[in-house]
mmCIF file of C-alpha atoms in Angstrom:
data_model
loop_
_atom_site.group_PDB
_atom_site.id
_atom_site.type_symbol
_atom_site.label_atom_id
_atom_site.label_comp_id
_atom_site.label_asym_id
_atom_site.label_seq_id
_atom_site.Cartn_x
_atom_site.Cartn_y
_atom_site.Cartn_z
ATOM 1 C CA UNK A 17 7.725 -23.579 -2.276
ATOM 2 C CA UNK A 18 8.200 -19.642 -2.310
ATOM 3 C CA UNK A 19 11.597 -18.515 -2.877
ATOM 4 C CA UNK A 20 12.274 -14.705 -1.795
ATOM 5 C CA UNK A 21 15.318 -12.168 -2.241
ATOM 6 C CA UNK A 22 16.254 -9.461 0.057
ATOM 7 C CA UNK A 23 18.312 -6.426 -0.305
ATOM 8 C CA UNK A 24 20.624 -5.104 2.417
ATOM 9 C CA UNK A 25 23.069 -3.400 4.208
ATOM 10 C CA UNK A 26 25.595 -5.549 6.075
ATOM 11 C CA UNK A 27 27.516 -4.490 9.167
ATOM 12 C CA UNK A 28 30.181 -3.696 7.411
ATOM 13 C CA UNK A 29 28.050 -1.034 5.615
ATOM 14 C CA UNK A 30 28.069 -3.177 1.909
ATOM 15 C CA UNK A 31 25.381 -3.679 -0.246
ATOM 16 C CA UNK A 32 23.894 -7.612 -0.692
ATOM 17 C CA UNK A 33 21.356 -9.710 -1.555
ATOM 18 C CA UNK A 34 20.160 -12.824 -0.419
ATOM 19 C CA UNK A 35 18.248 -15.568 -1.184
ATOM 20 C CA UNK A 36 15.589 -17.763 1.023
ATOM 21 C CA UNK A 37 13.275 -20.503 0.183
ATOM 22 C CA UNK A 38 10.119 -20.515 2.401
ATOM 23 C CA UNK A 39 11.327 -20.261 6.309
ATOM 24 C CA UNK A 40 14.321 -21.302 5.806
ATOM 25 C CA UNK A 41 17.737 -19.269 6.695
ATOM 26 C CA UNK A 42 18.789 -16.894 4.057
ATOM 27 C CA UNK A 43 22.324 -17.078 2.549
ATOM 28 C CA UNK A 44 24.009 -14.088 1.321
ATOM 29 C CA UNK A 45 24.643 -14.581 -2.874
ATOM 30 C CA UNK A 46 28.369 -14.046 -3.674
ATOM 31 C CA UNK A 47 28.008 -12.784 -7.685
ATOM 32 C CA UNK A 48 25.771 -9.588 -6.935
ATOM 33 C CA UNK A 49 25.719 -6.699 -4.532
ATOM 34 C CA UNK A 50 21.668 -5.836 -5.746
ATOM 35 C CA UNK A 51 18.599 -7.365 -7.535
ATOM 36 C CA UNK A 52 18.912 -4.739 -10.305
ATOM 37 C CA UNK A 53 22.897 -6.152 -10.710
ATOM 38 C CA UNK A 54 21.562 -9.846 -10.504
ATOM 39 C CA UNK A 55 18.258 -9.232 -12.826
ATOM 40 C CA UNK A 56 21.127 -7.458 -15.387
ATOM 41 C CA UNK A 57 23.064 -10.603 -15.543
ATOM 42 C CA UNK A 58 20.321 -13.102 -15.739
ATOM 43 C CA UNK A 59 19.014 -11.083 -18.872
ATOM 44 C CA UNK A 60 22.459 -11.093 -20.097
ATOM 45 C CA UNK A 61 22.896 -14.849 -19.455
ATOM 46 C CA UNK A 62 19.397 -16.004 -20.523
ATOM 47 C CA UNK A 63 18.717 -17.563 -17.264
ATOM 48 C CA UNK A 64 15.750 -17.115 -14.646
ATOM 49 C CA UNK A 65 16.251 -14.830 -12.111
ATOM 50 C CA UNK A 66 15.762 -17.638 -9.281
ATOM 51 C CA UNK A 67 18.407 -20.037 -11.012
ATOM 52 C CA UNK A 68 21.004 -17.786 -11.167
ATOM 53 C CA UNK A 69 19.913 -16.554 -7.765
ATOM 54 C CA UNK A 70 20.182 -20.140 -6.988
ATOM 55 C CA UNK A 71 23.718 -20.737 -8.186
ATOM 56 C CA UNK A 72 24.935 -17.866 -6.030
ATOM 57 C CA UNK A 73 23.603 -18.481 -3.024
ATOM 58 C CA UNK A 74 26.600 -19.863 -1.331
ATOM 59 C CA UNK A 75 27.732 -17.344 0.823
ATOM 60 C CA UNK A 76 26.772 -16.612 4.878
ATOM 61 C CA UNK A 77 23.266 -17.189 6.499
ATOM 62 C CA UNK A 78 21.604 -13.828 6.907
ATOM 63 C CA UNK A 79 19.288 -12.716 9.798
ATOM 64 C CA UNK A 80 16.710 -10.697 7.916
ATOM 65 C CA UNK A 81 14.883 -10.366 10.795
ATOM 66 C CA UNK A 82 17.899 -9.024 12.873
ATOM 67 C CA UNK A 83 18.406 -6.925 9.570
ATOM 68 C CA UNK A 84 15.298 -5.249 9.372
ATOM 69 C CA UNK A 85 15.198 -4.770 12.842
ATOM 70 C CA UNK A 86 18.329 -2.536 12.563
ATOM 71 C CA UNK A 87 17.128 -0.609 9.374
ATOM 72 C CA UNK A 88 19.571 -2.364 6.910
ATOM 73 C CA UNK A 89 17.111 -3.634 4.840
ATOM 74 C CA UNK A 90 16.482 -1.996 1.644
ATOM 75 C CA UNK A 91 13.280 -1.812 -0.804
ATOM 76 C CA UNK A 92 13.608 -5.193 -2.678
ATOM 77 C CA UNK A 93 14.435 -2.917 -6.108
ATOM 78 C CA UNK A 94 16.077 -0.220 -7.129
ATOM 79 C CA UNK A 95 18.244 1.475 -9.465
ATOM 80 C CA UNK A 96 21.949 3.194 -9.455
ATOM 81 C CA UNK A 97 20.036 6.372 -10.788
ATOM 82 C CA UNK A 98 16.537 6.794 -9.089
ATOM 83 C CA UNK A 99 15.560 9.113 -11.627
ATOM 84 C CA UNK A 100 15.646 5.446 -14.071
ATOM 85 C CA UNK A 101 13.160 3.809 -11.704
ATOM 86 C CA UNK A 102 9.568 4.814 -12.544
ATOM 87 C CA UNK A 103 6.597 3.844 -9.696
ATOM 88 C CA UNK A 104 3.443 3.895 -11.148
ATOM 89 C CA UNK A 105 0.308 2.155 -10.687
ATOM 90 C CA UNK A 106 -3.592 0.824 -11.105
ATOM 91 C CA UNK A 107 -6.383 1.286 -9.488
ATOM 92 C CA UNK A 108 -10.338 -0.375 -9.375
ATOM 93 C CA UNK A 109 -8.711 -3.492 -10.271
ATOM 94 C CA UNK A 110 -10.295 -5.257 -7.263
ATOM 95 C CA UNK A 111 -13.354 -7.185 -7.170
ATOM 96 C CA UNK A 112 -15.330 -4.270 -4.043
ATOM 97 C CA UNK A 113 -12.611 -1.807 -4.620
ATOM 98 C CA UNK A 114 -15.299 0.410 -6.364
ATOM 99 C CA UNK A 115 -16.812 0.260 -2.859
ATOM 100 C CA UNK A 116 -14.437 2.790 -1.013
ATOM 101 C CA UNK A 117 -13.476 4.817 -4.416
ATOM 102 C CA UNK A 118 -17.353 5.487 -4.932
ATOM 103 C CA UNK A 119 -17.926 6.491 -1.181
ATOM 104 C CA UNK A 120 -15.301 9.396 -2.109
ATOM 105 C CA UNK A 121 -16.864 10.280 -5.481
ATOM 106 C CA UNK A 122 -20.447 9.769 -5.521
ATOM 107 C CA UNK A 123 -22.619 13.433 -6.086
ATOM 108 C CA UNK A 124 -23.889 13.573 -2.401
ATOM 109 C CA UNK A 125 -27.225 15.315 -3.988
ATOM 110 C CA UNK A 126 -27.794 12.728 -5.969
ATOM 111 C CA UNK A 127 -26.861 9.102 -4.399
ATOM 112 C CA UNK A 128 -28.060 7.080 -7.219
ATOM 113 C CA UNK A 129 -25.866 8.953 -9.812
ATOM 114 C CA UNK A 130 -23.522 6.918 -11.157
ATOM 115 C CA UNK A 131 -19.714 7.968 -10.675
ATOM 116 C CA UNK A 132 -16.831 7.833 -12.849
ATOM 117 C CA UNK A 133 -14.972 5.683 -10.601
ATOM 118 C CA UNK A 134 -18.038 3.229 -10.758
ATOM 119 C CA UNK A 135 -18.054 3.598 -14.975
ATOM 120 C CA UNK A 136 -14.279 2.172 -14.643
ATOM 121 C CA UNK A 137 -14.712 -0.261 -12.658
ATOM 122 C CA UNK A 138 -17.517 -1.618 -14.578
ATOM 123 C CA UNK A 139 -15.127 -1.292 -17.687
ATOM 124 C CA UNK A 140 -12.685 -3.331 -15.907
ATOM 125 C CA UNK A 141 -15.762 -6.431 -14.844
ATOM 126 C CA UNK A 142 -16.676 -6.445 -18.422
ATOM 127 C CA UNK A 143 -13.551 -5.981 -20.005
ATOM 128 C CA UNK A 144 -10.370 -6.442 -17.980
ATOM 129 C CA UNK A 145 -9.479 -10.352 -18.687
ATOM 130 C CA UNK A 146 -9.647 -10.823 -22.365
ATOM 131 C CA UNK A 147 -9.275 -13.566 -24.361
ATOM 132 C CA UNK A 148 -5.224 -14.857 -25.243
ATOM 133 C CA UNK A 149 -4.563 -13.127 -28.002
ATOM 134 C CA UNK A 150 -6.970 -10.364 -27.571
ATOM 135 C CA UNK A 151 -5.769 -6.593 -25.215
ATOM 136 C CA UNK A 152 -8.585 -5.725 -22.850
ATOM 137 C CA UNK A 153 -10.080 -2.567 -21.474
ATOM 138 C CA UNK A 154 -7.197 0.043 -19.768
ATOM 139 C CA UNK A 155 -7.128 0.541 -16.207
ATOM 140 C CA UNK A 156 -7.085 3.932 -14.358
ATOM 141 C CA UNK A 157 -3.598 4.227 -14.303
ATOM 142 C CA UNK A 158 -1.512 7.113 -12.024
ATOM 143 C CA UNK A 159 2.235 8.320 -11.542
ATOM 144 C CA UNK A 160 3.530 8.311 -8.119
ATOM 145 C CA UNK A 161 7.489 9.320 -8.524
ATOM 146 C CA UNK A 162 10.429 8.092 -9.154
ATOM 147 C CA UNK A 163 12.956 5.199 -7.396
ATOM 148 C CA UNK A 164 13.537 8.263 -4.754
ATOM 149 C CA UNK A 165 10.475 7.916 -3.476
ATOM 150 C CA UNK A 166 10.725 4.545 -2.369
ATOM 151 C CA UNK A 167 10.746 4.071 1.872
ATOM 152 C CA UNK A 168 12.897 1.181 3.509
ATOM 153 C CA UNK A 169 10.802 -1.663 4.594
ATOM 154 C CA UNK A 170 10.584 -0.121 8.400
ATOM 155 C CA UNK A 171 11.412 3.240 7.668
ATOM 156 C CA UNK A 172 9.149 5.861 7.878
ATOM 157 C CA UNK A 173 6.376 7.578 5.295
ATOM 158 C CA UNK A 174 6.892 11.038 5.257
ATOM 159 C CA UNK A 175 3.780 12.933 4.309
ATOM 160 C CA UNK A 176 4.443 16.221 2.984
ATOM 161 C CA UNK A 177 3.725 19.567 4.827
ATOM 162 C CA UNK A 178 0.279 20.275 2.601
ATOM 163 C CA UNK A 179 -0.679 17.267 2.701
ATOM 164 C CA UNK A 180 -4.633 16.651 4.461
ATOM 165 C CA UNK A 181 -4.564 13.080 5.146
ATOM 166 C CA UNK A 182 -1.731 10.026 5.085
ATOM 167 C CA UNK A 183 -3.279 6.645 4.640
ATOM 168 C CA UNK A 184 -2.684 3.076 3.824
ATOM 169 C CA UNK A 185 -3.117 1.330 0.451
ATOM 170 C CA UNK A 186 -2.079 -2.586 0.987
ATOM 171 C CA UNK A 187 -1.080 -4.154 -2.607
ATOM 172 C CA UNK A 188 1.054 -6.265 -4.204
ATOM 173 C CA UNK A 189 3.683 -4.537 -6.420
ATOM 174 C CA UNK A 190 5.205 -5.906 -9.757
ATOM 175 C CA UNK A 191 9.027 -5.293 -10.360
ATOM 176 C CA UNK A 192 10.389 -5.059 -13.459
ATOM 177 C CA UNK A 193 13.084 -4.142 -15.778
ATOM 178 C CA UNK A 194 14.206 -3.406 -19.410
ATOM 179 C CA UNK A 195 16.291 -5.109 -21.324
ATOM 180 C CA UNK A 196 18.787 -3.845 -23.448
ATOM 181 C CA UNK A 197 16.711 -4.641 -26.626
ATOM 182 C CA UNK A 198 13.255 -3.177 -24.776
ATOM 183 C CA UNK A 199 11.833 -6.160 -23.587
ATOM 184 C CA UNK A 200 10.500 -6.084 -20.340
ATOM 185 C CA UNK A 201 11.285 -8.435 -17.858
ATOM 186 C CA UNK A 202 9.303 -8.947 -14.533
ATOM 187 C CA UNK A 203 11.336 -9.924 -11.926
ATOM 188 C CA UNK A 204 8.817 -10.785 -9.454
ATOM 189 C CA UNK A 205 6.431 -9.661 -6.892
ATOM 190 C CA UNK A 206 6.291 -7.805 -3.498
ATOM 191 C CA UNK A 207 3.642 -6.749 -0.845
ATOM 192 C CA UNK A 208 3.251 -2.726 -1.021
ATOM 193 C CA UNK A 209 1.709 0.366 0.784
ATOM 194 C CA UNK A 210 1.334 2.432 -1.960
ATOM 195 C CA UNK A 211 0.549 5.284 0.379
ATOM 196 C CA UNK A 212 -1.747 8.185 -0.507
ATOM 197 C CA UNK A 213 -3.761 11.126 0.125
ATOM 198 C CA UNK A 214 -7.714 10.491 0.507
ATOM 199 C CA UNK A 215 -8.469 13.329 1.769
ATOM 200 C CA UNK A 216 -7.248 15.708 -0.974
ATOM 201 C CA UNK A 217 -8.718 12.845 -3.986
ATOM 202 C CA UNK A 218 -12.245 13.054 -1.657
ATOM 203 C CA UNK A 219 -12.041 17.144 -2.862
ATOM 204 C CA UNK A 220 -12.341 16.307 -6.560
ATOM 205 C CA UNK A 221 -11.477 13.474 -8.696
ATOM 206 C CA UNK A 222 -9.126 15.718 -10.361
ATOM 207 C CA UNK A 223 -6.963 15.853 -7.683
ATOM 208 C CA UNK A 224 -6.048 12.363 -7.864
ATOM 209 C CA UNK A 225 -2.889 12.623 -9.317
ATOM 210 C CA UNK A 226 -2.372 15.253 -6.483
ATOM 211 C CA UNK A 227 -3.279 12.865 -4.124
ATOM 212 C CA UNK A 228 -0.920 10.069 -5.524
ATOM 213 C CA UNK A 229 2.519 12.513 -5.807
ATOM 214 C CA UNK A 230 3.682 10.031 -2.142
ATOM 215 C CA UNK A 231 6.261 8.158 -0.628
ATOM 216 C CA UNK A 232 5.453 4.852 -0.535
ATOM 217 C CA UNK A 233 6.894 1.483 0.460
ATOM 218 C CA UNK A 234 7.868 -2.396 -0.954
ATOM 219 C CA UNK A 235 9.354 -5.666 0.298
ATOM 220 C CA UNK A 236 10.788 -6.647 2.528
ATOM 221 C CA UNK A 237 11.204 -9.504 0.523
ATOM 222 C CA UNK A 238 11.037 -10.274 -3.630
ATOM 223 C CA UNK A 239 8.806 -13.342 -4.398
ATOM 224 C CA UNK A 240 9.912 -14.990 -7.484
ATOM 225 C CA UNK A 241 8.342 -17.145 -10.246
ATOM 226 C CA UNK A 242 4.339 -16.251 -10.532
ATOM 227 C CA UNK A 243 2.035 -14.803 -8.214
ATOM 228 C CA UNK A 244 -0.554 -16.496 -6.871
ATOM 229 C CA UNK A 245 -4.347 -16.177 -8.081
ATOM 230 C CA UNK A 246 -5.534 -15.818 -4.644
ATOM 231 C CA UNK A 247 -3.625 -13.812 -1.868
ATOM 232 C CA UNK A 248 -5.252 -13.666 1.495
ATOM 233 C CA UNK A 249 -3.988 -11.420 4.037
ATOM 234 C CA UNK A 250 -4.177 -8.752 6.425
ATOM 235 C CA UNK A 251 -3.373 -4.569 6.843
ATOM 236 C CA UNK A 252 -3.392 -3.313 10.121
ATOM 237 C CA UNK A 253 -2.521 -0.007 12.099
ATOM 238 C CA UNK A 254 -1.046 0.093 15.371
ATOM 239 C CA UNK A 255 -0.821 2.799 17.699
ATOM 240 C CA UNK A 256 1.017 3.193 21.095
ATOM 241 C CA UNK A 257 1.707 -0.352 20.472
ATOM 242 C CA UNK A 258 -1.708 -0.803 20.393
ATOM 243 C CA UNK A 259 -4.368 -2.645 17.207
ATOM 244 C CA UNK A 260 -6.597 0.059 16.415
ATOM 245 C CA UNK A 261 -7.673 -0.750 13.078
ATOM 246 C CA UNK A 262 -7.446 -4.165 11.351
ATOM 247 C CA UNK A 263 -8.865 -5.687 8.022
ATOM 248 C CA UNK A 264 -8.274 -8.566 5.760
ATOM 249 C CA UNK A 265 -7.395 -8.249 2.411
ATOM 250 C CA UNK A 266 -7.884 -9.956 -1.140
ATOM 251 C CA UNK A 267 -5.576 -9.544 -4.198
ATOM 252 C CA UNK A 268 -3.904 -11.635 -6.688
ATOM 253 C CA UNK A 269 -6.183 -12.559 -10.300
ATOM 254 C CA UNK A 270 -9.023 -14.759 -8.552
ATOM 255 C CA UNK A 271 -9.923 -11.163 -6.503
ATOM 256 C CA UNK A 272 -9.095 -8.578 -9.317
ATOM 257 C CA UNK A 273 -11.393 -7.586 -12.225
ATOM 258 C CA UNK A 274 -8.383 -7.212 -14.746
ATOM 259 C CA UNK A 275 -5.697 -10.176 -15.536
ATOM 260 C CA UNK A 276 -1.805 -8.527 -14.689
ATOM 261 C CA UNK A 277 -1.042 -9.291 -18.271
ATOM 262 C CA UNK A 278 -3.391 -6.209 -19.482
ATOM 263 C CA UNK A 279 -2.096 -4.090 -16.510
ATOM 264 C CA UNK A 280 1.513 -4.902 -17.703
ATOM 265 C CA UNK A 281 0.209 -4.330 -21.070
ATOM 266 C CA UNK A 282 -1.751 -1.250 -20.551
ATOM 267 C CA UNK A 283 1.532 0.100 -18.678
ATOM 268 C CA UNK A 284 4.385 -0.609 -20.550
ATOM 269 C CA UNK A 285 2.686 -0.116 -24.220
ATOM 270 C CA UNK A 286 3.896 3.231 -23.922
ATOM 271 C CA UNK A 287 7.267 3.350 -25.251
ATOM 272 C CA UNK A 288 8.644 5.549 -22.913
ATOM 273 C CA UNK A 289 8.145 3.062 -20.321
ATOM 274 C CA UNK A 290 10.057 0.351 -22.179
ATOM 275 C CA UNK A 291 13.857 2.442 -22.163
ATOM 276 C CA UNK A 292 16.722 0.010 -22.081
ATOM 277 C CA UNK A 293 18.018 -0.382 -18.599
ATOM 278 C CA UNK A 294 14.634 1.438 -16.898
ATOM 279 C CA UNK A 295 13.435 -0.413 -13.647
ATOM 280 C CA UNK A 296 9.576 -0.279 -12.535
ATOM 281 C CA UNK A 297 7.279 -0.692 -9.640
ATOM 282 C CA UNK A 298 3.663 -1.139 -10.448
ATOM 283 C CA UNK A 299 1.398 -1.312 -8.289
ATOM 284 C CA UNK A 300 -1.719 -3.192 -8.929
ATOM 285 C CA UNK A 301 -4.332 -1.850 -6.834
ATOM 286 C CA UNK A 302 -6.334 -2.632 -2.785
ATOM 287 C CA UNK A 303 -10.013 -3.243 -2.256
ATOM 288 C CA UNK A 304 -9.122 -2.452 1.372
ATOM 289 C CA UNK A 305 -8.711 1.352 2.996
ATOM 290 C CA UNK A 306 -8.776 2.583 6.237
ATOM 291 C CA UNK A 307 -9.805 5.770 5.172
ATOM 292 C CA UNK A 308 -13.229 3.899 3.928
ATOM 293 C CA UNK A 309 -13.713 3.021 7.494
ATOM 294 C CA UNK A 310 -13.746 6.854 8.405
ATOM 295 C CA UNK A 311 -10.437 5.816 10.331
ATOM 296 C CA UNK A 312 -8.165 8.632 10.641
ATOM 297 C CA UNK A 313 -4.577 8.415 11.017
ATOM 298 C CA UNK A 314 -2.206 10.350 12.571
ATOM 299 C CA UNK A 315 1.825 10.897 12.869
ATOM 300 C CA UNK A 316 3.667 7.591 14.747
ATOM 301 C CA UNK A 317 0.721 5.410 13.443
ATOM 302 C CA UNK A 318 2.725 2.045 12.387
ATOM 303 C CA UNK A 319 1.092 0.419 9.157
ATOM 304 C CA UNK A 320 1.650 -3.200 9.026
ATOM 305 C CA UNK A 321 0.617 -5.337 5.757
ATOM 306 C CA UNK A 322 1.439 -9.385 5.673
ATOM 307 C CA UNK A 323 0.445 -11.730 3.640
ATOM 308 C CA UNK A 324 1.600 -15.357 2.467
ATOM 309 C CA UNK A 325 3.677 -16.595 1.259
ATOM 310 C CA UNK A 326 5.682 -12.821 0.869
ATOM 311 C CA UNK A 327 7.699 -13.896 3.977
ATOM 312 C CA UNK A 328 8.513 -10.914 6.207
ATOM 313 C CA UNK A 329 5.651 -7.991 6.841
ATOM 314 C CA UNK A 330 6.000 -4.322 5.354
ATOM 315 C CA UNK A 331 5.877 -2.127 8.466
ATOM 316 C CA UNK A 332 6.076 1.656 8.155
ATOM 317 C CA UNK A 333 5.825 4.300 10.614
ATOM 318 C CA UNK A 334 3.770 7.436 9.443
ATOM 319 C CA UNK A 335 5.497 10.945 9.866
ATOM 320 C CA UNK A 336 5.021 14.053 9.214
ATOM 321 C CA UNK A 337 7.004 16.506 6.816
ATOM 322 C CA UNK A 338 7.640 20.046 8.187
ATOM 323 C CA UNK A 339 6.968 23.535 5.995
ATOM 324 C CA UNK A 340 9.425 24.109 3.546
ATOM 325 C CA UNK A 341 9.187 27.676 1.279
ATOM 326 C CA UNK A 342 8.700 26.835 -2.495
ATOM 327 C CA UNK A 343 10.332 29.964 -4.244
ATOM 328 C CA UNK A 344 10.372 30.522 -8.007
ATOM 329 C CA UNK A 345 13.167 32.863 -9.032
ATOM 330 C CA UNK A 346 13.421 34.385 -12.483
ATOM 331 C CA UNK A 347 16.400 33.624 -14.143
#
């Protein structure tokens, strides 16, 4: 049984949230207007997100799909001040996901060199699921904004005006938030596009944290309790209304060379990233690009990314971002 929220916009232009269990119609909840207001009062309340959830879910049925469809459905997380949601993420966490990273990086004069990003990933085989007890080897780890950054499931991915390429990265996405004591509570887990720019990171590894500075996207839907070990599904981009690229994809533990308990760990060890009332998106990382394919995208391209038992795909339309001046003034 996978039980999902939603966040949206009703008709009447008000915020809600609802909850669904597998297919079944949703039902509005009647005690909270967002996740972030629901997750506060569970913490407060010492009660699982899904029971309280549970207990409230006693209002209308909800069309998501009739929702979406009309742009009323919101990112599955966020926060009252977007500046207090931090999106963040991992990457060569996948079992192959060296593969595409190491096409980017390798020394073309010398094939057989071995590349940073294959040195990490290695870390990550031989270190990334430690013992209980025990913290394992750190992940790559990059900064991609703040809760401002965050597309509507639907909406569109606006690449910026210097931007060399816009493409795909299908994940699954941890939300969290802090308690008022720092303790970090994960609320649950979402698919993602945690969008990015390969062509700029292909220049030099350096620019990666160029290349990650992004929109990016996550829901529709929440799953709560645990994720699965193995996640099976499928990224695609459609054009004209048209397939013309299409790949499966792994994730979840059984497919990943680090457990999420050292991601979480190597991420929120920082105590920065543990502030009282903060909220999070992490993304855990894709063995799967388009860009590894040599597939080039361009503006109206429609990414699609489903997989069970996350309910509802994440589509988002890629656009373009015209030229804005950037002035510095001295003051």
């Amino acid at each position: 049984m996978a039980w999902r929220l939603t966040q949206f916009v009703d008709k009447q232009g008000k915020r809600a949230v609802a909850l669904r269990q597998d297919d079944a119609p949703a039902r509005r909840l009647t005690g909270a207007a967002t996740t972030y207001e629901l997750a506060q009062q569970a913490i407060a309340a010492g009660l699982s997100l899904l029971s309280l959830a549970q207990a409230q879910a006693t209002g209308d049925p909800v069309d998501l799909a009739a929702a979406l469809a009309d742009g009323r459905v919101l990112p599955p997380l966020d926060h009252p001040d977007a500046a207090h949601l931090l999106v963040a993420g991992t990457g060569l966490t996948h079992l192959g996901s060296a593969e595409g990273r190491d096409k980017m990086h390798r020394d073309l004069a010398d094939p057989a060199k071995q590349t940073d990003s294959m040195r990490m990933f290695r870390m990550g085989l031989d270190g990334g699921k430690p013992a209980p007890g025990q913290v394992g080897v750190q992940p790559e780890w990059f900064y991609k904004g703040d809760g401002s950054i965050l597309a509507r499931p639907d909406g569109d991915l606006l690449s910026p005006f210097f931007a060399l390429d816009g493409g795909e990265e299908p994940e699954i996405a941890g939300l969290y938030i802090v308690g008022p004591d720092g303790s970090v509570f994960c609320l649950g887990y979402a698919l993602g596009n945690e969008f990015s720019d390969h062509v700029t990171e292909r220049q030099n590894y350096l620019y990666l944290a160029h290349s990650k500075l992004r929109v990016c996207a996550i829901g529709p839907e929440l799953l709560l309790g645990d994720l699965p070990a193995d996640i099976r599904g499928t990224t695609r981009i459609v054009r004209d209304g048209k397939t013309v690229w299409e790949k499966p994809f792994l994730s979840g533990e059984a497919n990943m060379s680090h457990s999420l308990s050292n991601l979480e760990y190597h991420h929120f060890k920082y105590d920065g990233f543990r502030r009282p009332g903060d909220a999070h998106v992490h993304y855990f990382g894709t063995a799967t690009l388009s860009f590894s394919d040599g597939f080039t995208t361009q503006p109206g391209d429609v990414f699609e990314v489903e997989a069970a038992p996350f309910g509802l795909p994440l589509r988002n339309r890629l656009a373009q971002a015209t030229e804005v001046p950037v002035v510095v003034k001295g003051l």
